[in-house]
GROMACS .gro file of C-alpha atoms in nm:
model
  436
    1UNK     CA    1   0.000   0.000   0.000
    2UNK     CA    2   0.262   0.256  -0.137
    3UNK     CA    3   0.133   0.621  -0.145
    4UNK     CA    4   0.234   0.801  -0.441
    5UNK     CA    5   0.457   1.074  -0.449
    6UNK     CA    6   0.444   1.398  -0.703
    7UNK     CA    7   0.749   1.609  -0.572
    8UNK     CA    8   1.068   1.568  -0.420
    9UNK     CA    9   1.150   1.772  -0.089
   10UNK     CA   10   1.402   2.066  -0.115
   11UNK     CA   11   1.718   2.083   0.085
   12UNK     CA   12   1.692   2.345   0.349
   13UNK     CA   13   1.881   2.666   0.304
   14UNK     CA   14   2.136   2.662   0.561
   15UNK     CA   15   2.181   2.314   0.587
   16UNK     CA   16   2.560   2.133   0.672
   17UNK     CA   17   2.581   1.792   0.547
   18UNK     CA   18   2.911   1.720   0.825
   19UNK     CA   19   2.679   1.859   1.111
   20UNK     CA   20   2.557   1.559   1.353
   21UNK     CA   21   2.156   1.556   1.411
   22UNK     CA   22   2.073   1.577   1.752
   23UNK     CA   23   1.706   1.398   1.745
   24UNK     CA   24   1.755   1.201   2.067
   25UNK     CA   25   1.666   0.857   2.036
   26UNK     CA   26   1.550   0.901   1.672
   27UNK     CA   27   1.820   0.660   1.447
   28UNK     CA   28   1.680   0.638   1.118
   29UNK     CA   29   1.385   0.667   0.906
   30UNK     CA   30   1.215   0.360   0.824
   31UNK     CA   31   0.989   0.249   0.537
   32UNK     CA   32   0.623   0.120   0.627
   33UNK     CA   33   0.610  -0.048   0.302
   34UNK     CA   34   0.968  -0.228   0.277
   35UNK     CA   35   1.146  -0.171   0.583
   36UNK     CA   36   1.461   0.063   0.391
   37UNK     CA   37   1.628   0.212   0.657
   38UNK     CA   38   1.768   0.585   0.574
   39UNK     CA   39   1.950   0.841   0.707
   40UNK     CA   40   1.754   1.113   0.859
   41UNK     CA   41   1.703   1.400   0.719
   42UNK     CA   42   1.393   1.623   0.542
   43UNK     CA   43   1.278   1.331   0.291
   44UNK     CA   44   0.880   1.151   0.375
   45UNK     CA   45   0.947   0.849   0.082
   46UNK     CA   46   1.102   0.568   0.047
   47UNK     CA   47   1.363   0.616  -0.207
   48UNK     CA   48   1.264   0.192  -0.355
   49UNK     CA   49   0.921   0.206  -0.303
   50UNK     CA   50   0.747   0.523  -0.239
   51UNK     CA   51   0.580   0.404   0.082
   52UNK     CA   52   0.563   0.674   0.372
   53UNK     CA   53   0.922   0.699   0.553
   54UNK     CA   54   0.882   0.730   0.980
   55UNK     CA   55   1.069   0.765   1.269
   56UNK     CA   56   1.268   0.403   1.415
   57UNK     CA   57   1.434   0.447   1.758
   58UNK     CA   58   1.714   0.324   1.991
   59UNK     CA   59   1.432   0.317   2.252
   60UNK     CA   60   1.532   0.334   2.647
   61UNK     CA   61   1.646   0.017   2.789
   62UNK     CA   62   1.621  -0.132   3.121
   63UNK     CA   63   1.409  -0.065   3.416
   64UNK     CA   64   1.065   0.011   3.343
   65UNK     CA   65   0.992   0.143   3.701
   66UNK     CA   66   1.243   0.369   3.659
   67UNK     CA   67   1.193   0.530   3.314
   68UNK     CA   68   0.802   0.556   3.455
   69UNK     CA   69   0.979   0.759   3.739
   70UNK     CA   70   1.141   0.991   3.501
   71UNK     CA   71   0.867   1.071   3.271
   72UNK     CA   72   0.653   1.154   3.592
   73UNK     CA   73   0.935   1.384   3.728
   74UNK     CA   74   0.957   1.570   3.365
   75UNK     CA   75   0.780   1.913   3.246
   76UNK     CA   76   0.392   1.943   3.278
   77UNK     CA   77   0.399   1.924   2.871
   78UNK     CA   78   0.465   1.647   2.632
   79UNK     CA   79   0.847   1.717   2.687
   80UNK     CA   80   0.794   1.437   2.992
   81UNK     CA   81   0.803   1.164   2.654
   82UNK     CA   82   1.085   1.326   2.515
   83UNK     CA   83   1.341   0.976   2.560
   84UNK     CA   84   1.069   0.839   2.323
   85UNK     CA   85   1.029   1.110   2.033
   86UNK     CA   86   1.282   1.205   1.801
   87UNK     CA   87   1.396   1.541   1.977
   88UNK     CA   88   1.713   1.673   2.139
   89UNK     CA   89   1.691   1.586   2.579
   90UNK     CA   90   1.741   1.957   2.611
   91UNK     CA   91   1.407   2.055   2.420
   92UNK     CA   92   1.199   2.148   2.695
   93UNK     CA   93   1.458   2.449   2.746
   94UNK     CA   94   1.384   2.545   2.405
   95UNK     CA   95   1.152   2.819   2.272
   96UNK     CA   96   0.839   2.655   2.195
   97UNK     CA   97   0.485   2.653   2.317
   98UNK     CA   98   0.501   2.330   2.528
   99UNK     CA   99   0.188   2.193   2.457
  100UNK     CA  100   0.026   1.837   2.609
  101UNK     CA  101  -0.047   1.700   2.940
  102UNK     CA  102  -0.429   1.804   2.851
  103UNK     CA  103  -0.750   1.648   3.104
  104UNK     CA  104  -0.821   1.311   3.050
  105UNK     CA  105  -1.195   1.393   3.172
  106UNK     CA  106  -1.424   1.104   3.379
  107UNK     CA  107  -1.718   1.161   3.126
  108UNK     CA  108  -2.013   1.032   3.420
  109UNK     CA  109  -2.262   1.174   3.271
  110UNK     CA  110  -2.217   1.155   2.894
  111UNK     CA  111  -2.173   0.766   2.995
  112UNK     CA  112  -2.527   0.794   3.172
  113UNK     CA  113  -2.639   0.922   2.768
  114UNK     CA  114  -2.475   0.677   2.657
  115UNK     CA  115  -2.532   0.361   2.842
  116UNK     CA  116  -2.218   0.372   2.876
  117UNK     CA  117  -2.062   0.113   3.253
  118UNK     CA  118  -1.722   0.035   3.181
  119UNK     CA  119  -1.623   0.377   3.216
  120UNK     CA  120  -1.637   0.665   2.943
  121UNK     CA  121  -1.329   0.946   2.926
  122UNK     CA  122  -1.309   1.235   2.700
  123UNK     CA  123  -0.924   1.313   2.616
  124UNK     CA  124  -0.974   1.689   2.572
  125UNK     CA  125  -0.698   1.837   2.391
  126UNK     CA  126  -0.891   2.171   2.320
  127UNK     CA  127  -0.625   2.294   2.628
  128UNK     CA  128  -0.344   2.274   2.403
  129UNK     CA  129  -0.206   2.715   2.357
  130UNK     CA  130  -0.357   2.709   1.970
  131UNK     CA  131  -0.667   2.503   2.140
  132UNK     CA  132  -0.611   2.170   1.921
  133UNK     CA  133  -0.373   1.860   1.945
  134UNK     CA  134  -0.215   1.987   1.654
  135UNK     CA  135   0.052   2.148   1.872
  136UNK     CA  136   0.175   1.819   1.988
  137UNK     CA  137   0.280   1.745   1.616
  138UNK     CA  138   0.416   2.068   1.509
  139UNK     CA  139   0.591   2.093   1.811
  140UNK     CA  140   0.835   1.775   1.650
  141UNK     CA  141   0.806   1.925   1.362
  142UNK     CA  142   0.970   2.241   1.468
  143UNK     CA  143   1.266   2.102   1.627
  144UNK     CA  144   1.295   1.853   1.285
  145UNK     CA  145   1.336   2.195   1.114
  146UNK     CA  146   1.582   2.324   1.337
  147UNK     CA  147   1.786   2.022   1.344
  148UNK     CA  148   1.782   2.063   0.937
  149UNK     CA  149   1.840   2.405   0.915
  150UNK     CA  150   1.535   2.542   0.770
  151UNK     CA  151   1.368   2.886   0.783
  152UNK     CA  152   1.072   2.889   0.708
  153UNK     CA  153   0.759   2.697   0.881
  154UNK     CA  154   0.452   2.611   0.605
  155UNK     CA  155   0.185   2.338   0.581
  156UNK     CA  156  -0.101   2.301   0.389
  157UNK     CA  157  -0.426   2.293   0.662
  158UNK     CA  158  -0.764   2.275   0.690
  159UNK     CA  159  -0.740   2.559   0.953
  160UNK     CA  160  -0.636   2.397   1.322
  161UNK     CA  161  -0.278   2.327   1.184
  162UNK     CA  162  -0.242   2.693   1.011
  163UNK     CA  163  -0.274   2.823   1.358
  164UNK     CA  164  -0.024   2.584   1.529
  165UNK     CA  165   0.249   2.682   1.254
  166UNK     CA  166   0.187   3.015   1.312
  167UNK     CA  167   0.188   3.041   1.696
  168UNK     CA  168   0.460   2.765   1.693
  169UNK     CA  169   0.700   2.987   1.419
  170UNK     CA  170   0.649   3.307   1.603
  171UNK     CA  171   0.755   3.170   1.958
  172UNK     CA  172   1.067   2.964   1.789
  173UNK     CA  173   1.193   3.250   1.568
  174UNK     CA  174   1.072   3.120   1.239
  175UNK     CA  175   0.931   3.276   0.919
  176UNK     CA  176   0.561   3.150   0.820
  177UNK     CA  177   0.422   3.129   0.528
  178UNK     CA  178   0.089   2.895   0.558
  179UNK     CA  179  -0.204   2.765   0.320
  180UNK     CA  180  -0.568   2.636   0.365
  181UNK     CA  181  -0.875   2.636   0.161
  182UNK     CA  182  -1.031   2.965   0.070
  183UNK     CA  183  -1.367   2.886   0.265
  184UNK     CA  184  -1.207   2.788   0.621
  185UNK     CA  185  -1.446   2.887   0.965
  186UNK     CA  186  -1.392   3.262   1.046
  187UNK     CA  187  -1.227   3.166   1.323
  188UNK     CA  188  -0.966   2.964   1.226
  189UNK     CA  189  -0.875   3.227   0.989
  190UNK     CA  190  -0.838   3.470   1.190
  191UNK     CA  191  -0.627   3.296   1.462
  192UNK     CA  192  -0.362   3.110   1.159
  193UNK     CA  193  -0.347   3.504   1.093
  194UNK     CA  194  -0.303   3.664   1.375
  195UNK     CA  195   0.061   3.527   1.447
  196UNK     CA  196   0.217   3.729   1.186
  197UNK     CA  197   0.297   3.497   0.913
  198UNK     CA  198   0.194   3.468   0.574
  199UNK     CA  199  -0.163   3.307   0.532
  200UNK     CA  200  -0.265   3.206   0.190
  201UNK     CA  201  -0.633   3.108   0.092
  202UNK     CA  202  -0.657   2.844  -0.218
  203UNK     CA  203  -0.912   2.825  -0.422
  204UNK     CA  204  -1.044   2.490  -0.365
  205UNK     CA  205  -1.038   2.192  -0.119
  206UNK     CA  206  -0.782   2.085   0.113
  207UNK     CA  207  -0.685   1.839  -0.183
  208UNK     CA  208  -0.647   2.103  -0.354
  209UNK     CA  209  -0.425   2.258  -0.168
  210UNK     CA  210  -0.189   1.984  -0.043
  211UNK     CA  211  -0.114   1.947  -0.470
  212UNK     CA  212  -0.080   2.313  -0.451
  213UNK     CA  213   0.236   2.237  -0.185
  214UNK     CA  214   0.367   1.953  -0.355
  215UNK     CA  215   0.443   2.182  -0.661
  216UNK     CA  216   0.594   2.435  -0.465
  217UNK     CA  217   0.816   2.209  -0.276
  218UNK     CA  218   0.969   2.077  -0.538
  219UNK     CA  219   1.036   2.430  -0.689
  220UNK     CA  220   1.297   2.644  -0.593
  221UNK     CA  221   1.102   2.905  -0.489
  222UNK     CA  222   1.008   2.641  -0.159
  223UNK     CA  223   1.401   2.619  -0.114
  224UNK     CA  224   1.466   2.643   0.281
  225UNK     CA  225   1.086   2.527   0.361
  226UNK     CA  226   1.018   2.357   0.607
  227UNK     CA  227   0.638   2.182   0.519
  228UNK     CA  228   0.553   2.001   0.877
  229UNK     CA  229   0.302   1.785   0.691
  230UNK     CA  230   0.540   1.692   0.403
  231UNK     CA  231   0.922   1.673   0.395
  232UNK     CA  232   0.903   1.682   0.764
  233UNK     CA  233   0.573   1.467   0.819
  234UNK     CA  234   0.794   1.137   0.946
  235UNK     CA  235   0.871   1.391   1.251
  236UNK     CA  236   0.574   1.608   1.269
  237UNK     CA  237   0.329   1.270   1.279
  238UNK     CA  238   0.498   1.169   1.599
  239UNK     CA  239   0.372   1.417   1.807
  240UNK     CA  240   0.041   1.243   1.810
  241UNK     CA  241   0.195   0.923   2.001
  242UNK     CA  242   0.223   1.139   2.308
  243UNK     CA  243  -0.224   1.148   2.286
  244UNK     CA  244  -0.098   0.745   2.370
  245UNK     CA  245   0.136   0.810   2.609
  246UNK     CA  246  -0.065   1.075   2.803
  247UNK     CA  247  -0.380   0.854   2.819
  248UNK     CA  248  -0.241   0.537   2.974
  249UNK     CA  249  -0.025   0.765   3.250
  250UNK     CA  250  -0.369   0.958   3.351
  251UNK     CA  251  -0.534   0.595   3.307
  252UNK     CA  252  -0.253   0.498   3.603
  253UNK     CA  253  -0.039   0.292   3.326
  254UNK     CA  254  -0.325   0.107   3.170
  255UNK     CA  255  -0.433   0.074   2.795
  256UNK     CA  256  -0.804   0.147   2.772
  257UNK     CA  257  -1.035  -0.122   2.655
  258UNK     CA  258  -1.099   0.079   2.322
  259UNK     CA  259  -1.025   0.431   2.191
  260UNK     CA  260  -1.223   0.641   1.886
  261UNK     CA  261  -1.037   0.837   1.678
  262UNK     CA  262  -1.112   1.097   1.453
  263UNK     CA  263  -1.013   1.077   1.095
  264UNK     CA  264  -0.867   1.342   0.865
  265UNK     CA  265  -0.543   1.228   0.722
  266UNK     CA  266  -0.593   0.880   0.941
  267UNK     CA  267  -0.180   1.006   1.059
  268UNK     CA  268  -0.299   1.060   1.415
  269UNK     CA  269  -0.502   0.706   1.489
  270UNK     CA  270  -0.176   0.535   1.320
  271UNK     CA  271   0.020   0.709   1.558
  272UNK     CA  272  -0.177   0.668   1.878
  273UNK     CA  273  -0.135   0.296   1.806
  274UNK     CA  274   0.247   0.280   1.730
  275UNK     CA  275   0.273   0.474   2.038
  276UNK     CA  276   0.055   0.240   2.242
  277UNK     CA  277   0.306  -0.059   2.121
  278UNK     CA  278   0.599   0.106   2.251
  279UNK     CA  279   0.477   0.170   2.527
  280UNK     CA  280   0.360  -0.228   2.556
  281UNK     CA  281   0.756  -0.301   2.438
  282UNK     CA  282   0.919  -0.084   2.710
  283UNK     CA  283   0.719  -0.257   2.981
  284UNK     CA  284   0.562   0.098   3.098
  285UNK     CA  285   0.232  -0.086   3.072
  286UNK     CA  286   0.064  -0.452   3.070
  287UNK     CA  287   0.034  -0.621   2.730
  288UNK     CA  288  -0.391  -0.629   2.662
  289UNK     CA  289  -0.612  -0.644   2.394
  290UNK     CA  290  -0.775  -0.300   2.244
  291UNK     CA  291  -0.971  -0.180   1.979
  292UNK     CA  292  -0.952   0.160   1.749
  293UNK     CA  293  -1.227   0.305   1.638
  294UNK     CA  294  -1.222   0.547   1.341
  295UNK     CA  295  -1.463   0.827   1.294
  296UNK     CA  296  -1.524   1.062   0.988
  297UNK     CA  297  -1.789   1.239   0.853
  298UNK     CA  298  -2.066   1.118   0.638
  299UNK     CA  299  -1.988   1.395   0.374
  300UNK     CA  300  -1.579   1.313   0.372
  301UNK     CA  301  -1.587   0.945   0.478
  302UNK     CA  302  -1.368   0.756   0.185
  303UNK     CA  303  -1.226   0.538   0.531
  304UNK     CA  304  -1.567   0.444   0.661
  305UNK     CA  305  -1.669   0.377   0.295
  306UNK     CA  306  -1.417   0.131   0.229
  307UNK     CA  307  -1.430   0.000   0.569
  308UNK     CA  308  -1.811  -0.126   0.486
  309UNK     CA  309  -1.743  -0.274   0.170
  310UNK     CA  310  -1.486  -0.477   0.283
  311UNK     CA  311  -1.185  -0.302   0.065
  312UNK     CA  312  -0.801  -0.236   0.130
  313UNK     CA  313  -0.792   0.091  -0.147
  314UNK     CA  314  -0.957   0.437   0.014
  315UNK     CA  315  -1.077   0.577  -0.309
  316UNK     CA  316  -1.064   0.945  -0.301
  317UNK     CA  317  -1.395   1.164  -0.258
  318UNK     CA  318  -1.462   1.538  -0.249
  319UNK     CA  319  -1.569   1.699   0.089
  320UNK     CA  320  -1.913   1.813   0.152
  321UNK     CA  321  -1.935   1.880   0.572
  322UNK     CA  322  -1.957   2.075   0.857
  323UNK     CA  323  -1.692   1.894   0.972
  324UNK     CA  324  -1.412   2.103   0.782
  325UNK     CA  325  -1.099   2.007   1.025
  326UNK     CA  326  -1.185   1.637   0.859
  327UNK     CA  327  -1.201   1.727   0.553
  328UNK     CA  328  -0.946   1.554   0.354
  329UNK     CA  329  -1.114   1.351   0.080
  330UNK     CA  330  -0.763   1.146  -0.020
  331UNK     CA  331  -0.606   1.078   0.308
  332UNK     CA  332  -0.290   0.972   0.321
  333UNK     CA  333  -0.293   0.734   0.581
  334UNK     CA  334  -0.622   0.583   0.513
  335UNK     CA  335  -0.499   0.210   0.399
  336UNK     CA  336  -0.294   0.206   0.761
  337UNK     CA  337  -0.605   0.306   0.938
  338UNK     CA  338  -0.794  -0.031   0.787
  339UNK     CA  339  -0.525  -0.224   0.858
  340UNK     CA  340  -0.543  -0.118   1.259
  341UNK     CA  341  -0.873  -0.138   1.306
  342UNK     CA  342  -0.918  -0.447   1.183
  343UNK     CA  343  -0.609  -0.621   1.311
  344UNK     CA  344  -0.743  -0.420   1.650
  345UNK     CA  345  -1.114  -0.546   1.610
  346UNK     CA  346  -1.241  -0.199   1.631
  347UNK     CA  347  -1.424  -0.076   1.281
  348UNK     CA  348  -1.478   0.297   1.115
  349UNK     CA  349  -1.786   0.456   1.135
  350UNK     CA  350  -1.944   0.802   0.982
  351UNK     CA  351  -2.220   1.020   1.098
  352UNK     CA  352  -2.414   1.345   0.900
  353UNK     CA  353  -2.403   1.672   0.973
  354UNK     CA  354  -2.678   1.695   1.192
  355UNK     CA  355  -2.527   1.428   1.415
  356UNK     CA  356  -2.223   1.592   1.438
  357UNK     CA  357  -2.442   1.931   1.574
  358UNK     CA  358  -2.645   1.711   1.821
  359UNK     CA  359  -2.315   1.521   1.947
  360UNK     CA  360  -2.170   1.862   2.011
  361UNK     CA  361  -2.464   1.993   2.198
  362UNK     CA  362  -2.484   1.660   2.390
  363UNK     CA  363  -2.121   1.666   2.502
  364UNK     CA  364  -2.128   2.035   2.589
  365UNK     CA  365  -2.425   2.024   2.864
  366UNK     CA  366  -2.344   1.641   3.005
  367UNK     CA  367  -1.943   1.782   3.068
  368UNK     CA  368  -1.949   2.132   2.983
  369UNK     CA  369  -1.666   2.066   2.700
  370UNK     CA  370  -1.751   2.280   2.382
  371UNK     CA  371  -1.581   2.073   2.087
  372UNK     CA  372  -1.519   2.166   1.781
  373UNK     CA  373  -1.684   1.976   1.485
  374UNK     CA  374  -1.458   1.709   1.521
  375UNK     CA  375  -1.567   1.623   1.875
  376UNK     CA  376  -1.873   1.612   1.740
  377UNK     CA  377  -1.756   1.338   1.506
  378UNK     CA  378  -1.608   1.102   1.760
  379UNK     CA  379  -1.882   1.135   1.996
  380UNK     CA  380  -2.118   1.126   1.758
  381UNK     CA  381  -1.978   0.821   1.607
  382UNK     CA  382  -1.936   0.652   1.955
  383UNK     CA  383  -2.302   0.672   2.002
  384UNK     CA  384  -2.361   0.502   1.677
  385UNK     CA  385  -2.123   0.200   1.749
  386UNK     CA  386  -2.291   0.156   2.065
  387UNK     CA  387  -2.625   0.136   1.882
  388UNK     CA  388  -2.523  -0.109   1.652
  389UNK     CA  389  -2.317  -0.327   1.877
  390UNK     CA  390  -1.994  -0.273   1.764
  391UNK     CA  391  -1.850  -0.083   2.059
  392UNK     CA  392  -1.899  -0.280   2.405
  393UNK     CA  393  -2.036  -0.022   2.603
  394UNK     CA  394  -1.902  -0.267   2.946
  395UNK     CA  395  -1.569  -0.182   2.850
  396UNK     CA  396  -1.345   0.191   2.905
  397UNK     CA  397  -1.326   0.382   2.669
  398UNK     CA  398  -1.166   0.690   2.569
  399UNK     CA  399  -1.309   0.913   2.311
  400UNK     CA  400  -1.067   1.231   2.190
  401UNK     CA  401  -1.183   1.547   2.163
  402UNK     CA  402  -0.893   1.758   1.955
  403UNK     CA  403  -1.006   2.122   1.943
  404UNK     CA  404  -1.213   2.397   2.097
  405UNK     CA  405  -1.547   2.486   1.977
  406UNK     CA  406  -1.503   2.842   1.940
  407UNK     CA  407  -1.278   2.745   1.614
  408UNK     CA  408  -1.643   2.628   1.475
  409UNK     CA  409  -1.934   2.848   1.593
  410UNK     CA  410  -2.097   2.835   1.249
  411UNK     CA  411  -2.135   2.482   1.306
  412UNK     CA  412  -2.399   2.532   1.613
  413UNK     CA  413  -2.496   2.928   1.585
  414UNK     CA  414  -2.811   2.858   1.344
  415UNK     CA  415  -2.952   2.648   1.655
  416UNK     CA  416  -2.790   2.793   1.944
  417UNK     CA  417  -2.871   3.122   2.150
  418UNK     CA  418  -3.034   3.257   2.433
  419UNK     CA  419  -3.310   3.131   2.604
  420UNK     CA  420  -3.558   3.449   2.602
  421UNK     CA  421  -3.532   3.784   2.579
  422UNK     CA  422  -3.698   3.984   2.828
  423UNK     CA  423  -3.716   4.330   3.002
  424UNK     CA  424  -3.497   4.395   3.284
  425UNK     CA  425  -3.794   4.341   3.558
  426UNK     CA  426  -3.954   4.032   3.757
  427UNK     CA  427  -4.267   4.051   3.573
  428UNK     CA  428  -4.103   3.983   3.273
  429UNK     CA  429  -3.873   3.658   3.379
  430UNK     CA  430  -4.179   3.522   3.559
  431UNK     CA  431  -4.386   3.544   3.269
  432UNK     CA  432  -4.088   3.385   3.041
  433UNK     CA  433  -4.133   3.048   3.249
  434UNK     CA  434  -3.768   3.057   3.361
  435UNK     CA  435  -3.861   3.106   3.723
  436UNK     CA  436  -3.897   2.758   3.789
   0.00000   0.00000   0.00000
């Protein structure tokens, strides 16, 4: 299951070939598809076979007590994992916005909603400084670019990574120049421009604009680029493994019973469960069974569509939801996301538009977490595989929620106001009924 590849990465500007890489316990760059090892360096394909390069590690040895004991001891940020990510030991001294170490939330009453017994979290990463988990991966992918001498931070996005680049540049010292589609939520706009970086609107999807970046990549106008989805996406995808890591620590060292996932690229529910498997082969947790859910929306859902029909090829579709952080009708990682939740025994599910506005409301006044459309998703979705019997709801279960509602008013405005509007006397609120 080789992706294709239409452009070859540019060297960075400044870059000095004699110069060791300091990634800590990053050692090479591994293909998914045929197991070539290479150097590291900016470069996402195999070089043989086009499959999607990532990280391989000299992982920590020894004691697992002990290297529990020293993530516990680290930063309050997902600089605690850093002996298992491919970044330098000193990071957490570096300039960046230190994101992770988000709630893992006892969901009581969502579960009561739900039917839920075994035990229901919400992972909220809406905490993170941009307000989605997409500073976990771009903080890898910034100290990738340092270590290879870029400067300048881009990314094609549909909107929550635009912002992360942005805030992430601007505290590191970087130059940003980011893209999205032309029609992104107000609000992500406005924060992936507020940093002080270029922001570019395409006209067109997020497909669209990820070809858009491939061309200028391999053009020398993109020389010294850093993209932290492309010629830095081995790195930048590795930030998601700490969602993993941070779950079983706040779980007390335990693998939940099943996880859902939302999907976009698929790149962060591959990574949750490479993560989960190191952490099985350090010993920092019991070997168990789990499952993975997947959840997209029923207007982008080429995963959940070829899920169904019993197929190994995601064939590409064009985006038509609410749901616009999801919105990536040819995603990269889709075959790998099949492959985990069936080898897992989990399954991918979709749900429309209005779903995803109901799950929203529904999570919002059981925890009083306002998520953004793609909380909507996995919730949404969660409620549907407990419906049809495909989630056990005797079992814990985490469901993520990876950005902040505000990001997506548009999504629940139409619906969504006050209660009455009344004159500023007693009279009045009595005879509104809101006395009561």
């Amino acid at each position: 299951m080789a992706v294709q590849v239409t452009a070859t990465p540019t060297a960075p500007a400044t870059s000095d070939a004699s110069a060791p890489v300091d990634l800590g316990p990053a050692a090479a760059l591994s293909c998914r598809e045929c197991g070539e090892r290479f150097e590291l360096g900016p470069i996402f394909a195999c070089q043989l076979c086009f499959g999607p390069l990532e990280v391989a590690y000299d992982l920590p040895t020894g004691d697992p007590q002990a290297l529990r004991q020293r993530i516990e001891a680290g930063p309050n940020s997902i600089w605690r994992y850093a002996p298992l990510l491919p970044v330098p030991a000193n990071v957490a001294a570096k300039p960046n916005l230190n994101p992770g170490l988000t709630p893992l939330v006892k969901a009581d009453r969502l579960a009561d909603a739900l039917g839920v017994t075994g035990g229901l979290y919400v992972k909220d990463d809406s905490g993170n400084p941009t307000h989605s988990f997409k500073d976990r991966v771009v903080a890898i992918a910034v100290e990738a670019a340092r270590a290879f001498g870029f400067t300048t931070l881009s990314c094609s996005s549909t909107g929550n990574l635009a912002g992360a680049v942005g805030a992430a540049a601007a505290r590191a010292g970087f130059r940003s120049c980011v893209f999205i589609p032309h029609d992104l939520e107000a609000g992500k706009v406005v924060m992936a421009a507020v940093y002080g970086g270029e922001l570019v609107g395409i006209e067109g999807t997020y497909d669209d604009v990820n070809r858009f970046c491939s061309e200028l990549i391999g053009d020398p106008l993109g020389e010294g680029w850093g993209f932290v989805n492309v010629n830095l996406r081995p790195y930048y995808g590795e930030g998601s493994k700490t969602l993993a890591y941070e779950i079983c620590e706040q779980l007390g060292w335990e693998i939940p019973d099943q996880i859902v996932i939302p999907i976009a690229s698929g790149s962060q529910l591959t990574k949750i469960d490479k993560g989960l498997k190191e952490l099985i082969k350090l010993g920092l947790v019991a070997d168990k069974p789990y499952k993975i859910f997947g959840a997209q929306a029923e207007g982008c859902s080429p995963v959940s569509r070829a899920f169904k029909d019993g197929h190994d090829v995601v064939r590409p579709v064009k985006p038509n939801t609410i749901a616009k952080s999801l919105a990536i009708g040819n995603p990269a990682d889709g075959p790998y996301v099949l492959d985990i939740t069936r080898r897992t025994g989990g399954a991918v599910e979709d749900v429309n538009d209005q779903q995803v506005v109901d799950a929203i409301k529904l999570l919002a006044r059981t925890e009083g977490i306002f998520a953004e459309t793609a909380g909507g998703v996995t919730v949404g979705v969660t409620q549907k595989l407990i419906e049809t019997g495909q989630l056990d709801p005797a079992l814990t279960t985490v469901v993520l929620n990876t950005g902040d509602g505000l990001k997506t008013l548009d999504a629940v405005a139409p619906t969504t106001g006050p209660t009455a509007t009344i004159k500023p006397n007693l009279d009045a609120f009595r005879a509104a009924g809101l006395a009561g």
